[in-house]
PDB file of C-alpha atoms in Angstrom:
ATOM      1  CA  GLY A   1      79.070  72.089 112.772  1.00 60.00           C
ATOM      2  CA  ALA A   2      79.571  72.841 109.113  1.00 61.00           C
ATOM      3  CA  VAL A   3      81.477  76.048 108.493  1.00 89.00           C
ATOM      4  CA  VAL A   4      82.753  77.933 105.508  1.00 94.00           C
ATOM      5  CA  SER A   5      85.984  79.811 106.017  1.00 95.00           C
ATOM      6  CA  GLN A   6      87.371  82.650 103.942  1.00 96.00           C
ATOM      7  CA  HIS A   7      90.890  83.997 103.833  1.00 96.00           C
ATOM      8  CA  PRO A   8      92.070  86.685 104.041  1.00 97.00           C
ATOM      9  CA  SER A   9      89.492  88.618 106.038  1.00 96.00           C
ATOM     10  CA  TRP A  10      90.816  91.838 104.634  1.00 96.00           C
ATOM     11  CA  VAL A  11      93.457  92.766 102.111  1.00 97.00           C
ATOM     12  CA  ILE A  12      94.889  95.961 100.716  1.00 97.00           C
ATOM     13  CA  CYS A  13      96.586  95.844  97.348  1.00 96.00           C
ATOM     14  CA  LYS A  14      98.006  98.291  94.871  1.00 97.00           C
ATOM     15  CA  SER A  15      96.185  99.134  91.700  1.00 97.00           C
ATOM     16  CA  GLY A  16      97.211  96.829  88.879  1.00 97.00           C
ATOM     17  CA  THR A  17      98.139  93.893  91.054  1.00 97.00           C
ATOM     18  CA  SER A  18      96.211  90.656  91.583  1.00 97.00           C
ATOM     19  CA  VAL A  19      94.807  89.299  94.798  1.00 98.00           C
ATOM     20  CA  LYS A  20      93.519  85.833  95.660  1.00 98.00           C
ATOM     21  CA  ILE A  21      90.730  85.039  98.088  1.00 98.00           C
ATOM     22  CA  GLU A  22      90.188  81.511  99.364  1.00 97.00           C
ATOM     23  CA  CYS A  23      86.947  79.880 100.375  1.00 97.00           C
ATOM     24  CA  ARG A  24      87.077  76.574 102.221  1.00 96.00           C
ATOM     25  CA  SER A  25      84.302  74.300 103.350  1.00 95.00           C
ATOM     26  CA  LEU A  26      85.215  72.738 106.673  1.00 93.00           C
ATOM     27  CA  ASP A  27      83.846  69.310 107.617  1.00 88.00           C
ATOM     28  CA  PHE A  28      81.904  68.908 104.387  1.00 91.00           C
ATOM     29  CA  GLN A  29      82.452  68.716 100.679  1.00 92.00           C
ATOM     30  CA  ALA A  30      81.025  71.260  98.301  1.00 92.00           C
ATOM     31  CA  THR A  31      80.926  70.530  94.594  1.00 91.00           C
ATOM     32  CA  THR A  32      79.458  73.975  94.109  1.00 93.00           C
ATOM     33  CA  MET A  33      80.313  77.245  95.777  1.00 95.00           C
ATOM     34  CA  PHE A  34      79.105  80.744  95.078  1.00 96.00           C
ATOM     35  CA  TRP A  35      80.877  84.086  95.043  1.00 97.00           C
ATOM     36  CA  TYR A  36      79.101  87.319  95.879  1.00 97.00           C
ATOM     37  CA  ARG A  37      80.198  90.929  95.948  1.00 97.00           C
ATOM     38  CA  GLN A  38      78.715  93.594  98.168  1.00 96.00           C
ATOM     39  CA  PHE A  39      79.378  97.313  97.829  1.00 93.00           C
ATOM     40  CA  PRO A  40      78.703  99.577 100.818  1.00 88.00           C
ATOM     41  CA  LYS A  41      75.033  99.912 101.658  1.00 85.00           C
ATOM     42  CA  GLN A  42      74.063  97.604  98.825  1.00 89.00           C
ATOM     43  CA  SER A  43      72.931  94.026  98.740  1.00 89.00           C
ATOM     44  CA  LEU A  44      74.854  90.913  97.824  1.00 94.00           C
ATOM     45  CA  MET A  45      75.225  90.453  94.101  1.00 94.00           C
ATOM     46  CA  LEU A  46      75.976  86.992  92.790  1.00 94.00           C
ATOM     47  CA  MET A  47      79.126  87.033  90.696  1.00 96.00           C
ATOM     48  CA  ALA A  48      79.618  83.431  89.733  1.00 96.00           C
ATOM     49  CA  THR A  49      79.022  79.787  90.510  1.00 94.00           C
ATOM     50  CA  SER A  50      82.174  77.836  91.188  1.00 95.00           C
ATOM     51  CA  ASN A  51      82.020  74.230  90.013  1.00 92.00           C
ATOM     52  CA  GLU A  52      84.466  71.620  91.230  1.00 92.00           C
ATOM     53  CA  GLY A  53      86.449  70.201  88.339  1.00 89.00           C
ATOM     54  CA  SER A  54      84.931  72.420  85.675  1.00 90.00           C
ATOM     55  CA  LYS A  55      84.663  76.028  84.607  1.00 93.00           C
ATOM     56  CA  ALA A  56      82.856  78.551  86.709  1.00 95.00           C
ATOM     57  CA  THR A  57      79.570  79.991  85.536  1.00 94.00           C
ATOM     58  CA  TYR A  58      79.557  83.767  85.565  1.00 96.00           C
ATOM     59  CA  GLU A  59      76.580  86.047  85.965  1.00 94.00           C
ATOM     60  CA  GLN A  60      75.802  88.570  83.293  1.00 94.00           C
ATOM     61  CA  GLY A  61      78.089  91.566  83.443  1.00 94.00           C
ATOM     62  CA  VAL A  62      80.858  89.860  85.416  1.00 96.00           C
ATOM     63  CA  GLU A  63      84.155  89.686  83.558  1.00 95.00           C
ATOM     64  CA  LYS A  64      85.463  86.144  83.714  1.00 94.00           C
ATOM     65  CA  ASP A  65      88.975  87.196  82.722  1.00 95.00           C
ATOM     66  CA  LYS A  66      89.105  89.670  85.561  1.00 97.00           C
ATOM     67  CA  PHE A  67      87.605  87.491  88.256  1.00 97.00           C
ATOM     68  CA  LEU A  68      89.279  84.129  87.932  1.00 97.00           C
ATOM     69  CA  ILE A  69      87.649  81.294  89.809  1.00 96.00           C
ATOM     70  CA  ASN A  70      89.265  77.955  90.478  1.00 94.00           C
ATOM     71  CA  HIS A  71      87.517  75.105  92.275  1.00 94.00           C
ATOM     72  CA  ALA A  72      90.330  72.582  92.351  1.00 85.00           C
ATOM     73  CA  SER A  73      89.059  70.402  95.171  1.00 92.00           C
ATOM     74  CA  LEU A  74      85.812  69.546  96.923  1.00 93.00           C
ATOM     75  CA  THR A  75      86.648  71.868  99.795  1.00 95.00           C
ATOM     76  CA  LEU A  76      88.368  74.834  98.187  1.00 96.00           C
ATOM     77  CA  SER A  77      87.380  77.541  95.744  1.00 97.00           C
ATOM     78  CA  THR A  78      89.514  80.565  94.996  1.00 97.00           C
ATOM     79  CA  LEU A  79      88.636  83.942  93.525  1.00 98.00           C
ATOM     80  CA  THR A  80      91.466  85.934  91.993  1.00 98.00           C
ATOM     81  CA  VAL A  81      90.858  89.578  91.195  1.00 98.00           C
ATOM     82  CA  THR A  82      93.308  90.343  88.419  1.00 97.00           C
ATOM     83  CA  SER A  83      94.680  93.785  87.608  1.00 97.00           C
ATOM     84  CA  ALA A  84      92.703  95.217  90.472  1.00 97.00           C
ATOM     85  CA  HIS A  85      91.453  98.780  90.345  1.00 97.00           C
ATOM     86  CA  PRO A  86      89.967 100.978  93.069  1.00 97.00           C
ATOM     87  CA  GLU A  87      86.452 100.272  91.769  1.00 96.00           C
ATOM     88  CA  ASP A  88      87.011  96.596  92.628  1.00 97.00           C
ATOM     89  CA  SER A  89      87.198  97.533  96.287  1.00 97.00           C
ATOM     90  CA  SER A  90      84.348  95.674  97.878  1.00 97.00           C
ATOM     91  CA  PHE A  91      83.270  92.975 100.334  1.00 97.00           C
ATOM     92  CA  TYR A  92      83.563  89.561  98.714  1.00 98.00           C
ATOM     93  CA  ILE A  93      81.617  86.684 100.230  1.00 97.00           C
ATOM     94  CA  CYS A  94      81.489  83.016  99.325  1.00 97.00           C
ATOM     95  CA  SER A  95      78.870  80.442 100.173  1.00 95.00           C
ATOM     96  CA  ALA A  96      78.513  76.706  99.965  1.00 94.00           C
ATOM     97  CA  PRO A  97      75.378  74.568 100.158  1.00 90.00           C
ATOM     98  CA  TYR A  98      75.493  71.877 102.803  1.00 86.00           C
ATOM     99  CA  THR A  99      73.364  68.911 101.839  1.00 79.00           C
ATOM    100  CA  GLY A 100      73.698  67.068 105.100  1.00 76.00           C
ATOM    101  CA  ALA A 101      71.372  67.350 108.060  1.00 68.00           C
ATOM    102  CA  GLY A 102      69.640  70.708 107.997  1.00 67.00           C
ATOM    103  CA  ASN A 103      70.316  71.168 104.290  1.00 71.00           C
ATOM    104  CA  THR A 104      71.347  74.796 104.488  1.00 82.00           C
ATOM    105  CA  ILE A 105      73.619  77.299 102.817  1.00 88.00           C
ATOM    106  CA  TYR A 106      76.665  78.456 104.717  1.00 90.00           C
ATOM    107  CA  PHE A 107      78.391  81.767 104.112  1.00 93.00           C
ATOM    108  CA  GLY A 108      82.020  82.556 104.672  1.00 95.00           C
ATOM    109  CA  GLU A 109      83.040  85.429 106.902  1.00 95.00           C
ATOM    110  CA  GLY A 110      83.705  87.633 103.903  1.00 96.00           C
ATOM    111  CA  SER A 111      86.834  89.329 102.619  1.00 97.00           C
ATOM    112  CA  TRP A 112      87.285  93.079 102.469  1.00 97.00           C
ATOM    113  CA  LEU A 113      89.320  94.150  99.481  1.00 97.00           C
ATOM    114  CA  THR A 114      90.709  97.657  99.267  1.00 97.00           C
ATOM    115  CA  VAL A 115      92.600  98.646  96.136  1.00 97.00           C
ATOM    116  CA  VAL A 116      94.746 101.748  96.486  1.00 97.00           C
TER     117      VAL A 116
ATOM    118  CA  GLN B   1      61.569  95.226  87.983  1.00 70.00           C
ATOM    119  CA  LYS B   2      64.026  93.742  90.439  1.00 78.00           C
ATOM    120  CA  GLU B   3      63.795  90.020  91.030  1.00 90.00           C
ATOM    121  CA  VAL B   4      63.583  90.432  94.781  1.00 94.00           C
ATOM    122  CA  GLU B   5      62.323  93.674  96.265  1.00 95.00           C
ATOM    123  CA  GLN B   6      62.418  95.010  99.775  1.00 95.00           C
ATOM    124  CA  ASN B   7      61.782  98.375 101.306  1.00 89.00           C
ATOM    125  CA  SER B   8      65.221  99.675 102.234  1.00 87.00           C
ATOM    126  CA  GLY B   9      63.884 101.457 105.311  1.00 87.00           C
ATOM    127  CA  PRO B  10      65.029 102.261 107.837  1.00 94.00           C
ATOM    128  CA  LEU B  11      62.251 100.643 109.782  1.00 96.00           C
ATOM    129  CA  SER B  12      62.245 101.933 113.309  1.00 97.00           C
ATOM    130  CA  VAL B  13      60.395 100.165 116.128  1.00 97.00           C
ATOM    131  CA  PRO B  14      60.515 100.544 119.902  1.00 97.00           C
ATOM    132  CA  GLU B  15      61.996  97.805 122.024  1.00 97.00           C
ATOM    133  CA  GLY B  16      59.468  95.075 122.714  1.00 97.00           C
ATOM    134  CA  ALA B  17      57.370  95.808 119.641  1.00 97.00           C
ATOM    135  CA  ILE B  18      56.777  93.599 116.617  1.00 97.00           C
ATOM    136  CA  ALA B  19      58.876  94.363 113.560  1.00 97.00           C
ATOM    137  CA  SER B  20      57.385  93.397 110.209  1.00 97.00           C
ATOM    138  CA  LEU B  21      59.650  93.010 107.213  1.00 97.00           C
ATOM    139  CA  ASN B  22      58.325  92.404 103.738  1.00 97.00           C
ATOM    140  CA  CYS B  23      59.689  91.035 100.493  1.00 97.00           C
ATOM    141  CA  THR B  24      58.241  90.391  97.055  1.00 96.00           C
ATOM    142  CA  TYR B  25      59.729  88.352  94.248  1.00 95.00           C
ATOM    143  CA  SER B  26      59.057  88.252  90.547  1.00 93.00           C
ATOM    144  CA  ASP B  27      59.942  84.726  89.461  1.00 87.00           C
ATOM    145  CA  ARG B  28      57.026  82.368  90.012  1.00 85.00           C
ATOM    146  CA  VAL B  29      59.211  79.278  89.835  1.00 84.00           C
ATOM    147  CA  SER B  30      61.081  80.309  92.965  1.00 85.00           C
ATOM    148  CA  GLN B  31      60.993  77.495  95.464  1.00 84.00           C
ATOM    149  CA  SER B  32      63.088  78.395  98.470  1.00 89.00           C
ATOM    150  CA  PHE B  33      63.002  81.563 100.517  1.00 93.00           C
ATOM    151  CA  PHE B  34      65.398  82.797 103.137  1.00 93.00           C
ATOM    152  CA  TRP B  35      65.779  85.598 105.602  1.00 96.00           C
ATOM    153  CA  TYR B  36      69.291  86.627 106.560  1.00 95.00           C
ATOM    154  CA  ARG B  37      70.457  89.145 109.116  1.00 96.00           C
ATOM    155  CA  GLN B  38      73.562  91.148 108.380  1.00 95.00           C
ATOM    156  CA  TYR B  39      75.372  93.374 110.809  1.00 94.00           C
ATOM    157  CA  SER B  40      77.498  96.142 109.377  1.00 90.00           C
ATOM    158  CA  GLY B  41      80.744  94.804 107.962  1.00 89.00           C
ATOM    159  CA  LYS B  42      79.831  91.198 108.621  1.00 93.00           C
ATOM    160  CA  SER B  43      78.687  88.259 106.557  1.00 93.00           C
ATOM    161  CA  PRO B  44      74.972  87.435 106.504  1.00 93.00           C
ATOM    162  CA  GLU B  45      73.644  84.889 108.952  1.00 92.00           C
ATOM    163  CA  LEU B  46      70.600  82.747 108.325  1.00 91.00           C
ATOM    164  CA  ILE B  47      67.540  83.443 110.432  1.00 93.00           C
ATOM    165  CA  MET B  48      64.809  81.483 108.707  1.00 91.00           C
ATOM    166  CA  SER B  49      64.153  79.410 105.635  1.00 91.00           C
ATOM    167  CA  ILE B  50      60.689  78.635 104.308  1.00 93.00           C
ATOM    168  CA  TYR B  51      59.646  76.470 101.407  1.00 90.00           C
ATOM    169  CA  SER B  52      55.870  76.064 101.540  1.00 92.00           C
ATOM    170  CA  ASN B  53      52.933  78.408 101.902  1.00 95.00           C
ATOM    171  CA  GLY B  54      51.957  79.456 105.386  1.00 96.00           C
ATOM    172  CA  ASP B  55      53.758  80.385 108.554  1.00 96.00           C
ATOM    173  CA  LYS B  56      56.921  79.022 110.074  1.00 96.00           C
ATOM    174  CA  GLU B  57      57.870  79.980 113.596  1.00 97.00           C
ATOM    175  CA  ASP B  58      61.239  79.797 115.299  1.00 95.00           C
ATOM    176  CA  GLY B  59      61.497  81.515 118.646  1.00 97.00           C
ATOM    177  CA  ARG B  60      60.745  85.223 118.228  1.00 97.00           C
ATOM    178  CA  PHE B  61      60.788  84.923 114.457  1.00 98.00           C
ATOM    179  CA  THR B  62      57.940  83.987 112.137  1.00 98.00           C
ATOM    180  CA  ALA B  63      58.314  83.715 108.378  1.00 97.00           C
ATOM    181  CA  GLN B  64      55.230  83.864 106.198  1.00 97.00           C
ATOM    182  CA  LEU B  65      55.070  82.751 102.589  1.00 97.00           C
ATOM    183  CA  ASN B  66      52.343  83.342 100.039  1.00 96.00           C
ATOM    184  CA  LYS B  67      53.377  81.971  96.671  1.00 94.00           C
ATOM    185  CA  ALA B  68      50.190  83.103  94.947  1.00 94.00           C
ATOM    186  CA  SER B  69      50.981  86.694  95.872  1.00 94.00           C
ATOM    187  CA  GLN B  70      54.751  86.148  95.500  1.00 95.00           C
ATOM    188  CA  TYR B  71      55.255  87.548  98.936  1.00 95.00           C
ATOM    189  CA  VAL B  72      57.330  86.546 101.910  1.00 97.00           C
ATOM    190  CA  SER B  73      57.564  88.306 105.238  1.00 97.00           C
ATOM    191  CA  LEU B  74      59.410  88.115 108.523  1.00 98.00           C
ATOM    192  CA  LEU B  75      57.934  89.062 111.859  1.00 98.00           C
ATOM    193  CA  ILE B  76      60.164  89.691 114.841  1.00 98.00           C
ATOM    194  CA  ARG B  77      58.339  89.659 118.152  1.00 98.00           C
ATOM    195  CA  ASP B  78      59.606  91.376 121.286  1.00 98.00           C
ATOM    196  CA  SER B  79      62.190  93.272 119.257  1.00 98.00           C
ATOM    197  CA  GLN B  80      65.486  93.917 121.004  1.00 97.00           C
ATOM    198  CA  PRO B  81      68.150  96.554 120.295  1.00 96.00           C
ATOM    199  CA  SER B  82      70.429  93.681 119.305  1.00 96.00           C
ATOM    200  CA  ASP B  83      68.021  92.945 116.447  1.00 97.00           C
ATOM    201  CA  SER B  84      69.075  96.221 114.825  1.00 97.00           C
ATOM    202  CA  ALA B  85      70.652  95.151 111.555  1.00 97.00           C
ATOM    203  CA  THR B  86      69.943  94.832 107.856  1.00 96.00           C
ATOM    204  CA  TYR B  87      67.595  92.006 106.964  1.00 97.00           C
ATOM    205  CA  LEU B  88      68.070  90.414 103.588  1.00 96.00           C
ATOM    206  CA  CYS B  89      65.432  88.439 101.776  1.00 96.00           C
ATOM    207  CA  ALA B  90      66.838  85.824  99.425  1.00 94.00           C
ATOM    208  CA  VAL B  91      65.211  83.551  96.888  1.00 93.00           C
ATOM    209  CA  SER B  92      66.389  80.401  95.206  1.00 90.00           C
ATOM    210  CA  ARG B  93      64.853  79.340  91.932  1.00 81.00           C
ATOM    211  CA  THR B  94      65.562  75.649  91.872  1.00 68.00           C
ATOM    212  CA  GLY B  95      65.337  74.153  95.292  1.00 58.00           C
ATOM    213  CA  ASN B  96      68.193  74.530  97.683  1.00 51.00           C
ATOM    214  CA  THR B  97      71.067  74.552  95.233  1.00 70.00           C
ATOM    215  CA  GLY B  98      72.648  77.499  96.947  1.00 82.00           C
ATOM    216  CA  LYS B  99      72.295  80.069  94.200  1.00 88.00           C
ATOM    217  CA  LEU B 100      70.538  82.935  95.927  1.00 92.00           C
ATOM    218  CA  ILE B 101      69.115  86.156  94.593  1.00 92.00           C
ATOM    219  CA  PHE B 102      69.060  88.810  97.286  1.00 94.00           C
ATOM    220  CA  GLY B 103      66.863  91.790  97.835  1.00 95.00           C
ATOM    221  CA  GLN B 104      68.438  95.113  98.695  1.00 94.00           C
ATOM    222  CA  GLY B 105      67.782  94.597 102.374  1.00 95.00           C
ATOM    223  CA  THR B 106      65.749  96.435 104.994  1.00 96.00           C
ATOM    224  CA  THR B 107      67.518  98.256 107.782  1.00 96.00           C
ATOM    225  CA  LEU B 108      65.830  97.712 111.130  1.00 97.00           C
ATOM    226  CA  GLN B 109      66.414 100.010 114.069  1.00 97.00           C
ATOM    227  CA  VAL B 110      65.108  98.916 117.457  1.00 97.00           C
ATOM    228  CA  LYS B 111      65.136 101.823 119.874  1.00 96.00           C
ATOM    229  CA  PRO B 112      65.492 101.178 123.619  1.00 94.00           C
TER     230      PRO B 112
END
């Protein structure tokens, strides 16, 4: 069945460095993907909409220069956290709508980012 | 006012009982409604989706939608300890485009 895969599952990076998270749709194409962030004991907050072949659309309050999103193909979106700081430590989750049979929204497994 | 509101709980029910989870939303043009279950440290998994007023049943789960009252609920019958998790209500404004607004989630504890 349709699956969305994220990589890496967890990553530790030093403060000031950048880290890239990949989101892949397996077995289906996704012209749009979504990136969410979840802090401990809080809900998922939509960060941005990733659009294949065009610029991402960011939600209010999300810094586009800090969270770079690239949707270079119909199956891959990447989120790069630039100049990471400890307050960026969070659970990052992507999703992709599947418009085939069932017409549902699939979530990736999530990526834990810890900035030290 | 938050766009999607849930009681954070925890909601505690004994094994075998019915758990009732509630959610209200503020945007009247919302069209699609979802219930997700999330275990600690894991990604959310879809339990139910509902698009029209009324009830929708799937196994032990029943989703109820009342657009006039801007209210959606999830009933879990014969609750099991494995149902203990955080339940997230999510709303999509424009059909099933994938852009979801989540509530803060309700933590459910099913005690053996």
